Amino acid sequence: AYHKSLRGSDPQAALYWMARMIEGGEDPMTIFRRAIAMAAEDVGLADPQALPLAVAAREAWHQLGAPEGYLPLAEMTIYLATAPKSNSVVLALGAAREAARAHPGAPVPLHLRNAPTALMKTLGYGTAYQYPHDLPGGFAVQDYLPEEVRGARFYQPGDRGFERKVAERLAWWQERRDAGAVTED
């Protein structure tokens, strides 16, 4: 009920179920574990501060103990319940793992391979790699996926919270990939 209340954006219910667990003698670490999982699973990148806040609240509990430690627990509960929600990280992880299972032997593209030996350089390792920091806009138009999965879109940002900004950035990069060039933007 606690996790589902957090996911359902109901701080009143989440606080109630948190208090019920505390009053029932539940180890606060169980509540923190559930909340940290929820921050990654249900808030995700819609609010990237949710996960560090949940971890910091657990650390505050370790520093304070009861009864003061219940305050960061309640603060975390309210924050997670009122944060924008997204499960895009869960979906992206599942899609990427599925692709990795489907193509376990897909080779790393030659231009992405390090070439610490003369033989590796002779074999073309690292040839034509573009270091993004040295390019206009800090972005290189180059392929990072193996040929077998080229063009895959594992991560699809949602339209809530911080993911709106991520979507804009991904669209900007994709425009440059499609054009085959980078601008000064």
Short mmCIF file of C-alpha atoms in Angstrom, two decimals:
data_model
loop_
_atom_site.label_atom_id
_atom_site.label_comp_id
_atom_site.label_asym_id
_atom_site.label_seq_id
_atom_site.Cartn_x
_atom_site.Cartn_y
_atom_site.Cartn_z
CA ALA A 1 0.00 0.00 0.00
CA TYR A 2 2.92 2.35 0.76
CA HIS A 3 4.63 1.91 -2.60
CA LYS A 4 1.34 2.11 -4.49
CA SER A 5 0.38 5.29 -2.62
CA LEU A 6 3.72 6.84 -3.57
CA ARG A 7 3.25 5.77 -7.19
CA GLY A 8 -0.31 7.10 -7.10
CA SER A 9 0.87 10.57 -6.00
CA ASP A 10 -1.09 10.49 -2.73
CA PRO A 11 1.10 11.91 0.05
CA GLN A 12 -1.70 11.56 2.63
CA ALA A 13 -2.05 7.81 2.05
CA ALA A 14 1.72 7.32 1.75
CA LEU A 15 2.28 9.04 5.10
CA TYR A 16 -0.47 6.98 6.70
CA TRP A 17 0.97 3.67 5.45
CA MET A 18 4.46 4.76 6.47
CA ALA A 19 3.18 5.61 9.97
CA ARG A 20 1.32 2.30 10.17
CA MET A 21 4.53 0.44 9.40
CA ILE A 22 6.46 2.45 11.99
CA GLU A 23 3.80 1.96 14.66
CA GLY A 24 3.62 -1.73 13.80
CA GLY A 25 7.34 -2.14 14.50
CA GLU A 26 8.59 -2.39 10.91
CA ASP A 27 12.32 -1.86 10.51
CA PRO A 28 12.73 1.60 8.92
CA MET A 29 15.32 0.09 6.56
CA THR A 30 12.49 -1.90 4.95
CA ILE A 31 10.61 1.34 4.30
CA PHE A 32 13.73 3.06 2.94
CA ARG A 33 14.51 0.08 0.69
CA ARG A 34 10.99 0.20 -0.75
CA ALA A 35 11.16 3.99 -1.22
CA ILE A 36 14.58 3.87 -2.90
CA ALA A 37 13.31 1.21 -5.30
CA MET A 38 10.23 3.33 -5.96
CA ALA A 39 12.36 6.41 -6.68
CA ALA A 40 14.23 4.52 -9.39
CA GLU A 41 11.26 2.55 -10.72
CA ASP A 42 8.37 5.00 -10.61
CA VAL A 43 9.88 8.50 -10.49
CA GLY A 44 13.01 7.85 -12.51
CA LEU A 45 14.25 10.68 -14.67
CA ALA A 46 11.03 12.65 -14.37
CA ASP A 47 12.76 13.95 -11.21
CA PRO A 48 16.42 12.86 -11.06
CA GLN A 49 16.70 14.25 -7.51
CA ALA A 50 14.28 11.65 -6.14
CA LEU A 51 16.80 8.81 -5.95
CA PRO A 52 19.60 10.81 -4.26
CA LEU A 53 17.05 12.32 -1.87
CA ALA A 54 15.81 8.85 -0.89
CA VAL A 55 19.37 7.62 -0.36
CA ALA A 56 20.19 10.76 1.66
CA ALA A 57 17.10 10.24 3.82
CA ARG A 58 18.28 6.71 4.60
CA GLU A 59 21.71 8.07 5.48
CA ALA A 60 20.09 10.70 7.72
CA TRP A 61 18.27 7.89 9.53
CA HIS A 62 21.62 6.21 10.18
CA GLN A 63 22.98 9.48 11.57
CA LEU A 64 19.94 10.38 13.67
CA GLY A 65 18.10 7.22 14.61
CA ALA A 66 14.68 7.44 16.25
CA PRO A 67 12.82 9.65 16.86
CA GLU A 68 14.50 12.44 14.79
CA GLY A 69 15.18 10.05 11.91
CA TYR A 70 11.46 9.76 11.26
CA LEU A 71 11.49 13.33 9.89
CA PRO A 72 13.71 12.56 6.87
CA LEU A 73 11.63 9.42 6.35
CA ALA A 74 8.45 11.51 6.23
CA GLU A 75 10.11 14.19 4.06
CA MET A 76 11.24 11.53 1.60
CA THR A 77 7.76 10.01 1.58
CA ILE A 78 6.13 13.36 0.79
CA TYR A 79 8.74 14.17 -1.86
CA LEU A 80 8.33 10.86 -3.67
CA ALA A 81 4.54 11.02 -3.53
CA THR A 82 4.50 14.52 -5.00
CA ALA A 83 7.26 14.03 -7.60
CA PRO A 84 6.38 13.63 -11.28
CA LYS A 85 6.36 9.96 -12.27
CA SER A 86 7.95 8.03 -15.12
CA ASN A 87 8.77 4.38 -15.70
CA SER A 88 10.83 5.07 -18.84
CA VAL A 89 14.04 3.85 -17.16
CA VAL A 90 12.39 0.50 -16.38
CA LEU A 91 11.22 0.17 -19.98
CA ALA A 92 14.62 1.25 -21.37
CA LEU A 93 16.48 -1.25 -19.22
CA GLY A 94 14.16 -4.06 -20.32
CA ALA A 95 14.53 -3.18 -24.00
CA ALA A 96 18.33 -2.89 -23.80
CA ARG A 97 18.64 -6.21 -21.96
CA GLU A 98 16.39 -7.86 -24.53
CA ALA A 99 18.61 -6.54 -27.34
CA ALA A 100 21.74 -7.70 -25.50
CA ARG A 101 20.26 -11.20 -25.15
CA ALA A 102 19.23 -11.22 -28.82
CA HIS A 103 22.68 -10.05 -30.01
CA PRO A 104 25.18 -11.24 -27.39
CA GLY A 105 28.10 -11.38 -29.82
CA ALA A 106 27.59 -8.07 -31.61
CA PRO A 107 31.08 -6.60 -31.98
CA VAL A 108 32.12 -3.21 -30.67
CA PRO A 109 32.52 -0.91 -33.70
CA LEU A 110 36.20 -0.54 -34.63
CA HIS A 111 36.27 3.23 -34.12
CA LEU A 112 35.15 2.77 -30.48
CA ARG A 113 37.85 0.27 -29.60
CA ASN A 114 40.92 1.41 -27.72
CA ALA A 115 44.20 0.76 -29.50
CA PRO A 116 46.90 0.39 -26.83
CA THR A 117 49.13 -1.77 -29.08
CA ALA A 118 50.61 -1.31 -32.55
CA LEU A 119 48.75 -4.42 -33.74
CA MET A 120 45.42 -2.99 -32.65
CA LYS A 121 46.20 0.27 -34.43
CA THR A 122 47.11 -1.70 -37.57
CA LEU A 123 43.77 -3.53 -37.31
CA GLY A 124 41.97 -0.18 -37.34
CA TYR A 125 41.03 0.04 -33.70
CA GLY A 126 40.17 3.61 -32.76
CA THR A 127 40.48 4.86 -36.34
CA ALA A 128 38.11 7.72 -37.14
CA TYR A 129 36.91 8.04 -33.55
CA GLN A 130 35.71 11.58 -32.91
CA TYR A 131 36.21 12.96 -29.41
CA PRO A 132 32.97 14.88 -28.74
CA HIS A 133 34.55 17.45 -26.40
CA ASP A 134 36.79 18.66 -29.23
CA LEU A 135 33.90 19.25 -31.63
CA PRO A 136 31.47 22.15 -32.04
CA GLY A 137 28.50 21.67 -29.76
CA GLY A 138 30.36 18.92 -27.86
CA PHE A 139 28.72 16.29 -30.04
CA ALA A 140 30.04 13.81 -32.61
CA VAL A 141 27.95 12.31 -35.36
CA GLN A 142 29.13 8.72 -35.12
CA ASP A 143 27.64 5.32 -34.44
CA TYR A 144 27.99 3.91 -30.94
CA LEU A 145 25.87 0.78 -31.34
CA PRO A 146 26.88 -2.39 -33.14
CA GLU A 147 25.47 -2.83 -36.65
CA GLU A 148 22.98 -5.45 -35.43
CA VAL A 149 21.15 -2.98 -33.22
CA ARG A 150 21.95 0.30 -34.97
CA GLY A 151 19.03 2.69 -34.81
CA ALA A 152 17.51 1.05 -31.73
CA ARG A 153 15.73 3.41 -29.35
CA PHE A 154 15.79 1.82 -25.91
CA TYR A 155 15.18 4.98 -23.91
CA GLN A 156 12.07 6.96 -24.76
CA PRO A 157 11.70 9.88 -22.34
CA GLY A 158 8.26 10.68 -21.04
CA ASP A 159 6.62 14.09 -21.13
CA ARG A 160 6.80 14.77 -17.39
CA GLY A 161 9.26 16.71 -15.30
CA PHE A 162 12.92 16.66 -16.26
CA GLU A 163 12.30 14.15 -19.04
CA ARG A 164 10.86 16.95 -21.16
CA LYS A 165 14.34 18.52 -21.19
CA VAL A 166 15.92 15.16 -21.93
CA ALA A 167 13.54 14.69 -24.87
CA GLU A 168 14.53 18.11 -26.24
CA ARG A 169 18.22 17.24 -25.96
CA LEU A 170 17.74 13.86 -27.62
CA ALA A 171 15.79 15.50 -30.45
CA TRP A 172 18.56 18.08 -30.93
CA TRP A 173 21.19 15.32 -31.17
CA GLN A 174 19.02 13.26 -33.50
CA GLU A 175 18.58 16.24 -35.84
CA ARG A 176 22.35 16.50 -36.09
CA ARG A 177 22.71 12.77 -36.67
CA ASP A 178 20.09 12.93 -39.41
CA ALA A 179 21.86 15.90 -41.00
CA GLY A 180 25.25 14.24 -40.59
CA ALA A 181 26.82 17.37 -39.14
CA VAL A 182 27.21 19.32 -35.93
CA THR A 183 26.58 23.03 -35.50
CA GLU A 184 27.96 25.48 -32.94
CA ASP A 185 24.69 25.42 -30.92
#
